[in-house]
Short mmCIF file of C-alpha atoms in Angstrom, two decimals:
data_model
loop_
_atom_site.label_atom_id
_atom_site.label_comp_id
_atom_site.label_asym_id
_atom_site.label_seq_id
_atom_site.Cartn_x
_atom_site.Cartn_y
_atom_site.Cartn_z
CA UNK D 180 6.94 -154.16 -107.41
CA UNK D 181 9.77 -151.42 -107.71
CA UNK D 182 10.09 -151.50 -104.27
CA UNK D 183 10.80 -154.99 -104.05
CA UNK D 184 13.17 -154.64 -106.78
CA UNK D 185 15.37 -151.59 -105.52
CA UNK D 186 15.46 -153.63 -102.00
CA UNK D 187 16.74 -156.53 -103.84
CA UNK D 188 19.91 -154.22 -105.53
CA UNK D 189 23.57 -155.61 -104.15
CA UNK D 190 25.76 -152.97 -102.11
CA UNK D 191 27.50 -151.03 -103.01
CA UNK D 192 25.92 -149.63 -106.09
CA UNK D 193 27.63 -147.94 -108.62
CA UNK D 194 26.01 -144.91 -110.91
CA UNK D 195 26.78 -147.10 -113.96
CA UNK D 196 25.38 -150.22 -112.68
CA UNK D 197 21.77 -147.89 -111.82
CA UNK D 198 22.00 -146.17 -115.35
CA UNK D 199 22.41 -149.78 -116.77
CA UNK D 200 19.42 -151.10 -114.86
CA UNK D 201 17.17 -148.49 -115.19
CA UNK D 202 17.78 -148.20 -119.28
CA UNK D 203 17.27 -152.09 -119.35
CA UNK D 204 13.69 -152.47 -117.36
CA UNK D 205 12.48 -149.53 -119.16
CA UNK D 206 12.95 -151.20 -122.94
CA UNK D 207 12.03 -154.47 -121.61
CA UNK D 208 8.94 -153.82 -120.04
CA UNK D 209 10.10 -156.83 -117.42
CA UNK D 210 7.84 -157.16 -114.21
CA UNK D 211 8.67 -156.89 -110.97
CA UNK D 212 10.54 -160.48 -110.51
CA UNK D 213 12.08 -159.95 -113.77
CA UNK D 214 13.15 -157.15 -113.16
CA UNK D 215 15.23 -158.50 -109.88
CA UNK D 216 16.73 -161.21 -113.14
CA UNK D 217 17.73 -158.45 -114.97
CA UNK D 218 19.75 -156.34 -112.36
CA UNK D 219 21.21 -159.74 -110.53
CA UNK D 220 23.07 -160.19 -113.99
CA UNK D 221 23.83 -156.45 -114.27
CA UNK D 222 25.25 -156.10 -110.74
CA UNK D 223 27.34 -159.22 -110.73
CA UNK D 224 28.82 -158.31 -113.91
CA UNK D 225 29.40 -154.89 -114.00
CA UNK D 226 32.90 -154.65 -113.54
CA UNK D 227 34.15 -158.03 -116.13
CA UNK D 228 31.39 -157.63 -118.40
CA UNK D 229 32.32 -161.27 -119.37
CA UNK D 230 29.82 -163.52 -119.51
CA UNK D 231 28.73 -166.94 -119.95
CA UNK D 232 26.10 -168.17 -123.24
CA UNK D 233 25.23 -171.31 -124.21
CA UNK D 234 24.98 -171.74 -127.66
CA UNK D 235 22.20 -174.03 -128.71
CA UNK D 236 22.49 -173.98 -132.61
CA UNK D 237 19.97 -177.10 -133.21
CA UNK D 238 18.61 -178.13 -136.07
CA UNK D 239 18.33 -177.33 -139.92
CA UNK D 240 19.49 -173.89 -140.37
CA UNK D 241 19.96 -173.50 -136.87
CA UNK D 242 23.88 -173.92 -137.26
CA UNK D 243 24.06 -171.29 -140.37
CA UNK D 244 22.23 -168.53 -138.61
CA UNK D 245 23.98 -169.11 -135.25
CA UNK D 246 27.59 -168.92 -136.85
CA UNK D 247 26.59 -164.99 -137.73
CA UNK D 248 25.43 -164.09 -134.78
CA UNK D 249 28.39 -165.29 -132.88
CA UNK D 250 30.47 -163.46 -135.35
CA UNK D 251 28.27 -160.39 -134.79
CA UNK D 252 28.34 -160.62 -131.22
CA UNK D 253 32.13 -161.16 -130.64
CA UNK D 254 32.79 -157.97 -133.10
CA UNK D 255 30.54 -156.28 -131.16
CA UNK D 256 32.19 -157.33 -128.08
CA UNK D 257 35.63 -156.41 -128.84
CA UNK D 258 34.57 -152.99 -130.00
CA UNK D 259 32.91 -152.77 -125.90
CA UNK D 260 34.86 -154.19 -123.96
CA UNK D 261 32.80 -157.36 -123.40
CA UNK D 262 34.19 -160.62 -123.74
CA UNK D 263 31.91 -164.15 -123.91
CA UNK D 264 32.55 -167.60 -122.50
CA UNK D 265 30.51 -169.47 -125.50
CA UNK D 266 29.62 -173.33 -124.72
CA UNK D 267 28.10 -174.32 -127.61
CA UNK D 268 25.56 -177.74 -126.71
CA UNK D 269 23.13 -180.41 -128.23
CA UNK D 270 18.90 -179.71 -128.14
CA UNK D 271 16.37 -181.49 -130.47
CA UNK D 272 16.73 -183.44 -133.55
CA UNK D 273 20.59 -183.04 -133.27
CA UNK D 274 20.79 -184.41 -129.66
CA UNK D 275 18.73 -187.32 -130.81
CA UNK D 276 20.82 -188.38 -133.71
CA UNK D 277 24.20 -188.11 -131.11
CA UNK D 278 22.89 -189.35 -127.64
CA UNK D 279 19.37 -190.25 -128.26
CA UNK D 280 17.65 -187.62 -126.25
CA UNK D 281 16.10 -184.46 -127.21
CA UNK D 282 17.33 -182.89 -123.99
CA UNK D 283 20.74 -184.45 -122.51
CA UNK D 284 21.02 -183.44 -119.36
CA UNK D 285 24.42 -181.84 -119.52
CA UNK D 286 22.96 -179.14 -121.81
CA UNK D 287 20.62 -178.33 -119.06
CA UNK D 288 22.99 -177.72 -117.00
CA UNK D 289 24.75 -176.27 -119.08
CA UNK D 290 22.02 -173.44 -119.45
CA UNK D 291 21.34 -173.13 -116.00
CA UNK D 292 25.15 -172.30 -114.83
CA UNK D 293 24.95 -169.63 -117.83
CA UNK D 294 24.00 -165.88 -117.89
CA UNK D 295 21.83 -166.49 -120.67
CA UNK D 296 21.27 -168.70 -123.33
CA UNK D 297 20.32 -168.21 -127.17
CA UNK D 298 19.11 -170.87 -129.19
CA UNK D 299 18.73 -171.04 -132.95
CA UNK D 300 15.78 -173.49 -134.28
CA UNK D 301 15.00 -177.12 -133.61
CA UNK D 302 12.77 -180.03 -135.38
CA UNK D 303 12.64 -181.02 -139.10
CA UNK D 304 10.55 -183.71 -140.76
CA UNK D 305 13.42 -186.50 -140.28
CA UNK D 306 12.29 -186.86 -136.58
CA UNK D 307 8.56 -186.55 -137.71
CA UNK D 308 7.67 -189.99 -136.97
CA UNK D 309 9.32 -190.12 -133.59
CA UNK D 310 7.35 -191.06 -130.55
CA UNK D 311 6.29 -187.94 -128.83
CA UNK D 312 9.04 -188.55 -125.95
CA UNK D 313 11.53 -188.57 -128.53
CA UNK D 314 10.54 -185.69 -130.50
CA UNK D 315 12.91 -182.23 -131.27
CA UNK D 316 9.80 -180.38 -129.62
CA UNK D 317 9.68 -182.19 -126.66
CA UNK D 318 13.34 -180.86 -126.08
CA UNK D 319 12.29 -177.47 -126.57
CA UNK D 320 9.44 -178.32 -124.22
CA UNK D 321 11.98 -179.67 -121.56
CA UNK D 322 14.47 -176.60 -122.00
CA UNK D 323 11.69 -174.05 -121.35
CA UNK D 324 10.48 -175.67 -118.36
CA UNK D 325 13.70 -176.44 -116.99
CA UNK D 326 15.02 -173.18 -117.13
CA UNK D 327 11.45 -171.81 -115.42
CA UNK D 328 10.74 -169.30 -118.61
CA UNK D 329 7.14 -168.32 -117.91
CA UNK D 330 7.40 -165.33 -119.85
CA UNK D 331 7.78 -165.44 -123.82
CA UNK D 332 8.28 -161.44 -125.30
CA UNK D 333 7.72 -161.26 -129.03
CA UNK D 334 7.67 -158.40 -131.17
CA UNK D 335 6.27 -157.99 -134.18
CA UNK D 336 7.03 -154.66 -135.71
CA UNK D 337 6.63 -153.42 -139.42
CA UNK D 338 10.00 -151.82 -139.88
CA UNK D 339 9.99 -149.05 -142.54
CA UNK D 340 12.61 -150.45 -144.93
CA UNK D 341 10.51 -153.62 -145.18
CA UNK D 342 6.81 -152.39 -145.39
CA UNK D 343 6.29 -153.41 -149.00
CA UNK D 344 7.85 -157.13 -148.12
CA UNK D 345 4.61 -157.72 -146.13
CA UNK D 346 2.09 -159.34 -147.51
CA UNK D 347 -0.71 -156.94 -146.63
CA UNK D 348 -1.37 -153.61 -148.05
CA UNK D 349 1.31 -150.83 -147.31
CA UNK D 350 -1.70 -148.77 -145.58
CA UNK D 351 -2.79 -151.46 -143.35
CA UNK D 352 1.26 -152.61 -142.85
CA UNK D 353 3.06 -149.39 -141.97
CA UNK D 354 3.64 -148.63 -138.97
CA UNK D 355 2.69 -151.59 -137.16
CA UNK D 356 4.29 -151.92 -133.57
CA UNK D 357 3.09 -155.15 -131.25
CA UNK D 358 4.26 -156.97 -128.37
CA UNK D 359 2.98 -160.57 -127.99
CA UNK D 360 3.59 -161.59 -124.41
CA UNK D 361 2.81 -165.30 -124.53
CA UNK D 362 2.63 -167.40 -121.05
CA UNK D 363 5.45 -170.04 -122.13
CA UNK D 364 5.66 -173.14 -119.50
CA UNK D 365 1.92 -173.94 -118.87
CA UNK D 366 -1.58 -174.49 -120.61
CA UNK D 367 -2.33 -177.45 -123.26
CA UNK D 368 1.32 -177.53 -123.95
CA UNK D 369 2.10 -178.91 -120.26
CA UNK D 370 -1.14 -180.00 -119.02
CA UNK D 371 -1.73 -183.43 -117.32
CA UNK D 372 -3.09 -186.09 -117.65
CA UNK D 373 -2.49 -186.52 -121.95
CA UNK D 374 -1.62 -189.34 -123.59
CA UNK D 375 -3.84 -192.14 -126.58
CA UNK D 376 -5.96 -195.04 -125.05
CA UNK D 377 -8.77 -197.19 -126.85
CA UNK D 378 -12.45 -196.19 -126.03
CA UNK D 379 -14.71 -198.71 -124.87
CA UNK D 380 -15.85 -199.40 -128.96
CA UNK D 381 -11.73 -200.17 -129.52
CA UNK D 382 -10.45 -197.28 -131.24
CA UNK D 383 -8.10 -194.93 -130.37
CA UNK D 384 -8.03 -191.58 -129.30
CA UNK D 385 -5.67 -189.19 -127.73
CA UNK D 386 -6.31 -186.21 -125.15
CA UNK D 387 -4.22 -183.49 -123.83
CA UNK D 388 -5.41 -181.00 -120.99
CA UNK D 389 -5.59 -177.00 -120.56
CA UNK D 390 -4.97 -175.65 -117.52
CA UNK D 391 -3.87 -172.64 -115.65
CA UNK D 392 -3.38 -171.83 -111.88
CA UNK D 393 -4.66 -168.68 -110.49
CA UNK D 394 -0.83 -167.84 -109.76
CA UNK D 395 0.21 -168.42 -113.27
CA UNK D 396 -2.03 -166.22 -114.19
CA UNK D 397 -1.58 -163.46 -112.40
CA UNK D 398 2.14 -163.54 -112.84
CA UNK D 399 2.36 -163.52 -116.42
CA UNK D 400 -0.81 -160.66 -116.63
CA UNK D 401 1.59 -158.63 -114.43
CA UNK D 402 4.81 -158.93 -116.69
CA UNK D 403 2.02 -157.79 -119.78
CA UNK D 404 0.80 -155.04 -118.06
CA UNK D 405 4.27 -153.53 -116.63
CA UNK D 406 5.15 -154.33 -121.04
CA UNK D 407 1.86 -152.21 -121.94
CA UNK D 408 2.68 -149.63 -119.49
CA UNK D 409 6.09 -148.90 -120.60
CA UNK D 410 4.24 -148.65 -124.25
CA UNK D 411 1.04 -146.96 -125.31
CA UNK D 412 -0.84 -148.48 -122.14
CA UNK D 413 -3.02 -150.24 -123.98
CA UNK D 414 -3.47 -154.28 -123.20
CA UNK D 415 -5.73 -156.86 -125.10
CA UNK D 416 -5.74 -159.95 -123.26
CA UNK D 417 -7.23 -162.64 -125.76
CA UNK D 418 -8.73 -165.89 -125.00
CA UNK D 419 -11.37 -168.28 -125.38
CA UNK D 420 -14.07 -167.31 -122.76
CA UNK D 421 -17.19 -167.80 -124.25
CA UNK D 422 -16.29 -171.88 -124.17
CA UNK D 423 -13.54 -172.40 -122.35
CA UNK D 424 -13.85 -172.90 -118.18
CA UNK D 425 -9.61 -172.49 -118.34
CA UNK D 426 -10.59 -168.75 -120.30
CA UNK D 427 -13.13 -167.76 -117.71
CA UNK D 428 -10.82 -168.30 -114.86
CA UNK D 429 -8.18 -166.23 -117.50
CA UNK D 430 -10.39 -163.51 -117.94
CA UNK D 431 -11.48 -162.93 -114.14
CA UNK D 432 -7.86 -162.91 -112.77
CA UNK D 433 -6.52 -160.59 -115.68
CA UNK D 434 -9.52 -157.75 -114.96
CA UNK D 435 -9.55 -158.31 -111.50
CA UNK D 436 -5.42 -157.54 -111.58
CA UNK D 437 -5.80 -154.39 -113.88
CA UNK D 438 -8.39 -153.09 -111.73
CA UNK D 439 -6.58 -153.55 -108.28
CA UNK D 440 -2.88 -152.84 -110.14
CA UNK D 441 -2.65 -151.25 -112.75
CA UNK D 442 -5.88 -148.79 -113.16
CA UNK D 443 -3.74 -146.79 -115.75
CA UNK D 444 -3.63 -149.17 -118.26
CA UNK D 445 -6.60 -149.38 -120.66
CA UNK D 446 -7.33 -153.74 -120.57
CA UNK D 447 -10.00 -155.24 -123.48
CA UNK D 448 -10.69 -158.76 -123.79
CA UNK D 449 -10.86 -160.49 -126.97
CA UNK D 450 -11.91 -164.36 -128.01
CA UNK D 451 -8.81 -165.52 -129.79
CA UNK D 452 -10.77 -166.47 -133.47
CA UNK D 453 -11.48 -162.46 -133.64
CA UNK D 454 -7.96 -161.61 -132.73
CA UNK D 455 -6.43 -163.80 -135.58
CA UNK D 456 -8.95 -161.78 -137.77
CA UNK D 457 -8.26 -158.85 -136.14
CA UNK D 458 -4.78 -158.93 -137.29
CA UNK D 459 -4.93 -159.59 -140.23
CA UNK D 460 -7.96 -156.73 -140.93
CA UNK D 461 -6.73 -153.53 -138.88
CA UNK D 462 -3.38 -154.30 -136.68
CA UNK D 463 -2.48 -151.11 -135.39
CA UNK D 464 -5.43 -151.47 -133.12
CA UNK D 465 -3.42 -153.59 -130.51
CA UNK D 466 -0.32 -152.13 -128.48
CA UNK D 467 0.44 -155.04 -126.05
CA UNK D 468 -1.51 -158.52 -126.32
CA UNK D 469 -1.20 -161.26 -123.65
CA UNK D 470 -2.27 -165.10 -123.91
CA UNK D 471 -1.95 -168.15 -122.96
CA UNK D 472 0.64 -170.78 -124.22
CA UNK D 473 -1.41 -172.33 -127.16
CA UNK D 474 -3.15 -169.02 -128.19
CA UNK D 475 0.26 -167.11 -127.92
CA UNK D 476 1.92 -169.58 -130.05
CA UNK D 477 -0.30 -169.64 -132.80
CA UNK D 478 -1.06 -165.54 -132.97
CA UNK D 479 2.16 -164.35 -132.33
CA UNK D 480 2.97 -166.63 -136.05
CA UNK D 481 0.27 -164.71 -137.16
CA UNK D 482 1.52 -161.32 -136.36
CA UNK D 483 5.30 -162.24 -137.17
CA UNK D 484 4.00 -162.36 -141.10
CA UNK D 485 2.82 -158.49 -140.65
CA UNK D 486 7.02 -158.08 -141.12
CA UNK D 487 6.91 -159.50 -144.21
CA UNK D 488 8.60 -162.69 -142.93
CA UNK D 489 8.99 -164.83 -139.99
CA UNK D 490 12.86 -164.59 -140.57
CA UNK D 491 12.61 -161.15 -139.14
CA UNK D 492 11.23 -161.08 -135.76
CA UNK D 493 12.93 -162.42 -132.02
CA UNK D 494 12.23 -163.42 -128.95
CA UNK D 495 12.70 -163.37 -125.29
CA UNK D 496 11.99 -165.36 -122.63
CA UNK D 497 12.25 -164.58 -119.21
CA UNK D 498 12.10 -166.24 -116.11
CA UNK D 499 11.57 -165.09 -112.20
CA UNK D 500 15.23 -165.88 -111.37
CA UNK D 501 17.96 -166.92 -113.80
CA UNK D 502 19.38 -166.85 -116.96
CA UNK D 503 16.69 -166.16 -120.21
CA UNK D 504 16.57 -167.66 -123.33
CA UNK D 505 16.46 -165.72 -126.68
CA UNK D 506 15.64 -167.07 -129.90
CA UNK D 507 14.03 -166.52 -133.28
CA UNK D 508 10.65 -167.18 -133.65
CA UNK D 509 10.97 -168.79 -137.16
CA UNK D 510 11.35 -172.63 -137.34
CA UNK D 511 14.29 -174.94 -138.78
CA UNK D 512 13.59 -174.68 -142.28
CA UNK D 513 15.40 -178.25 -143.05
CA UNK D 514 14.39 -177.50 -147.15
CA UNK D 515 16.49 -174.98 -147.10
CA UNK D 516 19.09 -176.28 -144.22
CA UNK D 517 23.03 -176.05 -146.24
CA UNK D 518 21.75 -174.04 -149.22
CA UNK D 519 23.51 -170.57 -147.83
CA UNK D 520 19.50 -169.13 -147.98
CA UNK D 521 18.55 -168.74 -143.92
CA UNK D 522 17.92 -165.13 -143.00
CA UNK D 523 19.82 -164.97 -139.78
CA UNK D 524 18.95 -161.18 -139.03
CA UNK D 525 16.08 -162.83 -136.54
CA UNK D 526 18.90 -164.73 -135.15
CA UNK D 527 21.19 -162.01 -134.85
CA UNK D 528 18.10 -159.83 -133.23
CA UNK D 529 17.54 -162.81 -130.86
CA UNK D 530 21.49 -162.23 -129.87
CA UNK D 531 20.93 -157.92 -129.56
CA UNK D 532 17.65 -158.92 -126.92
CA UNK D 533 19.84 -161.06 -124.75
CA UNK D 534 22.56 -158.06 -124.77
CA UNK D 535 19.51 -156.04 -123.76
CA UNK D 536 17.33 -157.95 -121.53
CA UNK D 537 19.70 -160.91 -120.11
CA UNK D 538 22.91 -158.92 -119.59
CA UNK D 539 22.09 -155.36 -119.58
CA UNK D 540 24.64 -154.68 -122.14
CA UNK D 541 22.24 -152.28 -123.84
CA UNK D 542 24.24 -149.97 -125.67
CA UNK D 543 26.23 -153.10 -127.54
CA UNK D 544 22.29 -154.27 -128.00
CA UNK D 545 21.93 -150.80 -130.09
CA UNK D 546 24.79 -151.53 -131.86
CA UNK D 547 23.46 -154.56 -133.46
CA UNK D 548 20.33 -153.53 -134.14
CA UNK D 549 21.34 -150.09 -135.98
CA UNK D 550 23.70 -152.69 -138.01
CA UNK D 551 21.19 -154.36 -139.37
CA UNK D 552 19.23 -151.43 -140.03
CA UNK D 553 22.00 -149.77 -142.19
CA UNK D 554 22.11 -153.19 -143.73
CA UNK D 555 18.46 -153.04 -144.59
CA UNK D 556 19.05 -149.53 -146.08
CA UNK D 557 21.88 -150.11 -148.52
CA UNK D 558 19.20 -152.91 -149.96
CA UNK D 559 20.28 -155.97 -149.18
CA UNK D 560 17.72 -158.82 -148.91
CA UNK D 561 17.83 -162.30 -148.37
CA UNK D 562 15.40 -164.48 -150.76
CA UNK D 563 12.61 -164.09 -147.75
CA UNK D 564 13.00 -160.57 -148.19
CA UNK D 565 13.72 -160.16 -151.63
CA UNK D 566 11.90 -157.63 -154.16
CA UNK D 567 12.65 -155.98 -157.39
CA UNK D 568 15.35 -153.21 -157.35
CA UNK D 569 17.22 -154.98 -153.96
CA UNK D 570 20.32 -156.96 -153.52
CA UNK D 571 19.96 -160.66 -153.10
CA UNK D 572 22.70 -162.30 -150.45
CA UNK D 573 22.81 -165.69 -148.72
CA UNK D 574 23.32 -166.05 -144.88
CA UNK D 575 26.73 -165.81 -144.99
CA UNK D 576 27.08 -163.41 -147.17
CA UNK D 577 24.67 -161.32 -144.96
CA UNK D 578 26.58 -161.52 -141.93
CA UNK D 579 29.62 -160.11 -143.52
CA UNK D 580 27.73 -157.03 -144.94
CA UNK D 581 26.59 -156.97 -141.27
CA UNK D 582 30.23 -156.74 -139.90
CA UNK D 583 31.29 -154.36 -142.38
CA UNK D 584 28.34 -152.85 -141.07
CA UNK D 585 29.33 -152.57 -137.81
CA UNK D 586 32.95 -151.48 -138.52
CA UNK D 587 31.64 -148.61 -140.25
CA UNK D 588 29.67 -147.35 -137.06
CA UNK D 589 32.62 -148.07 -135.05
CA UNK D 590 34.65 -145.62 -137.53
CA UNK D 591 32.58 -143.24 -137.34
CA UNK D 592 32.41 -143.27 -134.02
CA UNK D 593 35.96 -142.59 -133.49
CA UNK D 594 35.94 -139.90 -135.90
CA UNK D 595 33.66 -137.81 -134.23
#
C-alpha cells in the first residue's frame, strides 16, 4: 500500500508538499487508495492553495449552520494564505421544491469538478410523504454514490469540556475516543432488486436486499485497519453473523485480511445487537469499529450521543479517487429550522476534516478545531449543550464567538 502510494507522488516533489502529505495520512488513518486522493489534491495545489468546494447547505438548519462555517473557513483562510472558490448548489428537500429532483444533475457535477465538497443536512417531514424516488434521502443516496464515497469516517469522542453534557455517567463518559468507519455506498441501502408488490393472498409488501461483494469488503476492512493502526491497533468489526449469509461472507473476508495484512492489529468480531449494548454499558472498550452500511448508520447514532449531542460530532467520506464529502452527522432538525438554535460546531468540524483530509490544509484544520475548543472553555453552549453555570448562544451568535475566537489565536500568534 505505501508503496503504491509514494509511486503514485507527481515530480518534482517539494519538502512541503511531503511534510503536508505525510501529516495528513497519519491523522486520517486513509488506506492505501485514499491515501493516493489525499496527496493528488495536496500536490496539485501546493503552490495556489486555492481551491474549489461545493457548498451543499440543504435542508432545515442546513443553511444556518453552513453560513458559520463559511465564515469560519474564509477567516481562517485569509489568516493562511488559502483562498476558496465556493459554489454553493441544490440537494434534497430544497432541490425538490425548485426543480423537482432530489439530485439535479448540475450539482453533481458540480461536486465532481470540485476538490471537495461539504454538505450541511437534508430531509424534513414536509417531503415525508414523497414517493421514495422523490425523497431528500434518495438525494443523499444519489450524491454518495455518484461521487464513489465507499468510506464514511466518524468520530465520536467525549471531549473534556463536555463530559457532564452526556447522558451517561461521567465515569463511564470520560475519556471516550472512537472511530466508526462505516462502508457508505453498498449493503441494504443500495441493494437490488427492492421495491412493494401484492403477494399471491393480495396484500402488499415491500422488500429491499443486503448485499456485499468480496471486493467491497475487503476495501473498506483495509481503510479500518490502516484507521486502527494509526490508533490503539485495536479493530472490532461488528455484524450480524450468527443469521445473516451477507455477515458470514463479512466476517471471513475481514479475518482472513487481518491475518494475511495486517497481523499487528488486534481484530474481534461482534454481532451488532451486543455492540449497541456494548456502547452504551462500557465504551472505552472499542478503539476502531468497522460495519457495514445499515449497521454503521444506526451505531455510529448511537455512539455520537456518548458526546452529549449529535450536534457535536463530523464526518468524512472518502472515496478511491476524487474529491470527499464532509458533513455533520446530525440531521435537519426542521422544528428548530429559523429559530437561531442549530449548533453548527459539527458543521464547522465537518469544514476543519475537509481542510484536513480533502485538501491537506492541516494546520488551518488545527486552527478551527482549537477555536472551538477555546470556545467550549470560556462556557459557551448552545441549548443542545446547555447546563447550569454556562452561557447560552444561538447559531449565529456562536459563530461570532468562534471568529473572535480565532482572531485571538491569530494575535497571539503574532505576538510571540
Amino acid at each position: 500500500m505505501a508503496s503504491l502510494s509514494c509511486a503514485l507522488l507527481p515530480s518534482p516533489i517539494t519538502t512541503t508538499t511531503r511534510r503536508n502529505f505525510a501529516t495528513s495520512v497519519r491523522r486520517s488513518g486513509a488506506s492505501g487508495s485514499l491515501k493516493c486522493s489525499v496527496v493528488r489534491v495536496t500536490a496539485a495545489l501546493e503552490k495556489e492553495r486555492s481551491y474549489k468546494v461545493t457548498l451543499l447547505p440543504g435542508d432545515g438548519i442546513g443553511p444556518e449552520i453552513m453560513r458559520v462555517a463559511v465564515d469560519v473557513m474564509q477567516a481562517v483562510g485569509r489568516r493562511e494564505g488559502i483562498t476558496f472558490d465556493f459554489t454553493e448548489k441544490l440537494v434534497g428537500g430544497a432541490a425538490l421544491d425548485a426543480l423537482g429532483v432530489p439530485l439535479p444533475d448540475d450539482t453533481l457535477a458540480s461536486c465532481l469538478e470540485s476538490n471537495a465538497v461539504l454538505l450541511a443536512a437534508i430531509g424534513g417531514y414536509k417531503w415525508d410523504s414523497n414517493p421514495p424516488h422523490l425523497k431528500p434521502e434518495t438525494g443523499l443516496l444519489g450524491l454518495r454514490a455518484g461521487l464513489g464515497v465507499f468510506a464514511n469516517l466518524r468520530p465520536a469522542v467525549v471531549l473534556p469540556q463536555l463530559v457532564d453534557a452526556s447522558t451517561l455517567k461521567r465515569e463511564v463518559a470520560e475519556g471516550v475516543d472512537i472511530m466508526v468507519v462505516r462502508e457508505l455506498i453498498g449493503g441494504i441501502y443500495f441493494g437490488k432488486p427492492r421495491g412493494f408488490d401484492v403477494n399471491e393472498t393480495g396484500d402488499r409488501f415491500a422488500f429491499n436486499t443486503m448485499v456485499y461483494s468480496t471486493p467491497e469488503i475487503d476495501r473498506i476492512a483495509r481503510v479500518a485497519f490502516d484507521t486502527a493502526r494509526k490508533r490503539q491497533g485495536r479493530l472490532c468489526s461488528v455484524d450480524k453473523a450468527n443469521v445473516l449469509q451477507v455477515s458470514q461472507l463479512w466476517r471471513e473476508r475481514v479475518t482472513a485480511i487481518g491475518k494475511e495484512e495486517y497481523p499487528d492489529v488486534e481484530l474481534s468480531h461482534m454481532y451488532v445487537d451486543n455492540a449497541a449494548m456494548q456502547l452504551v454499558r462500557n465504551p472505552k472498550q472499542f478503539d476502531t469499529i468497522v460495519t457495514g452500511n445499515l449497521f454503521g448508520d444506526i451505531l455510529s447514532d448511537i455512539s455520537s450521543m456518548l458526546s452529549g449531542s449529535i450536534g457535536m460530532l463530523p464526518s468524512s467520506s472518502m472515496s478511491e479517487s476524487g474529491p470527499g464529502l464532509f458533513e455533520p452527522i446530525h440531521g435537519s432538525a426542521p422544528d428548530i429550522a429559523g429559530t437561531d438554535k442549530a449548533n453548527p460546531l459539527a458543521q464547522v468540524l465537518s469544514a476543519a476534516m475537509m481542510l484536513r483530509y480533502g485538501l491537506g490544509e492541516v494546520k488551518a484544520a488545527e486552527i478551527i478545531e482549537s477555536a472551538v475548543s477555546s470556545t467550549l472553555d470560556k462556557g459557551y453552549r448552545t441549548g443542545d449543550l446547555m447546563s447550569a453555570g454556562k452561557t447560552l448562544v444561538g447559531c449565529t451568535q456562536m459563530g461570532e464567538i468562534l471568529l473572535d475566537a480565532l482572531e485571538a489565536s491569530s494575535t497571539v500568534t503574532l505576538s510571540h
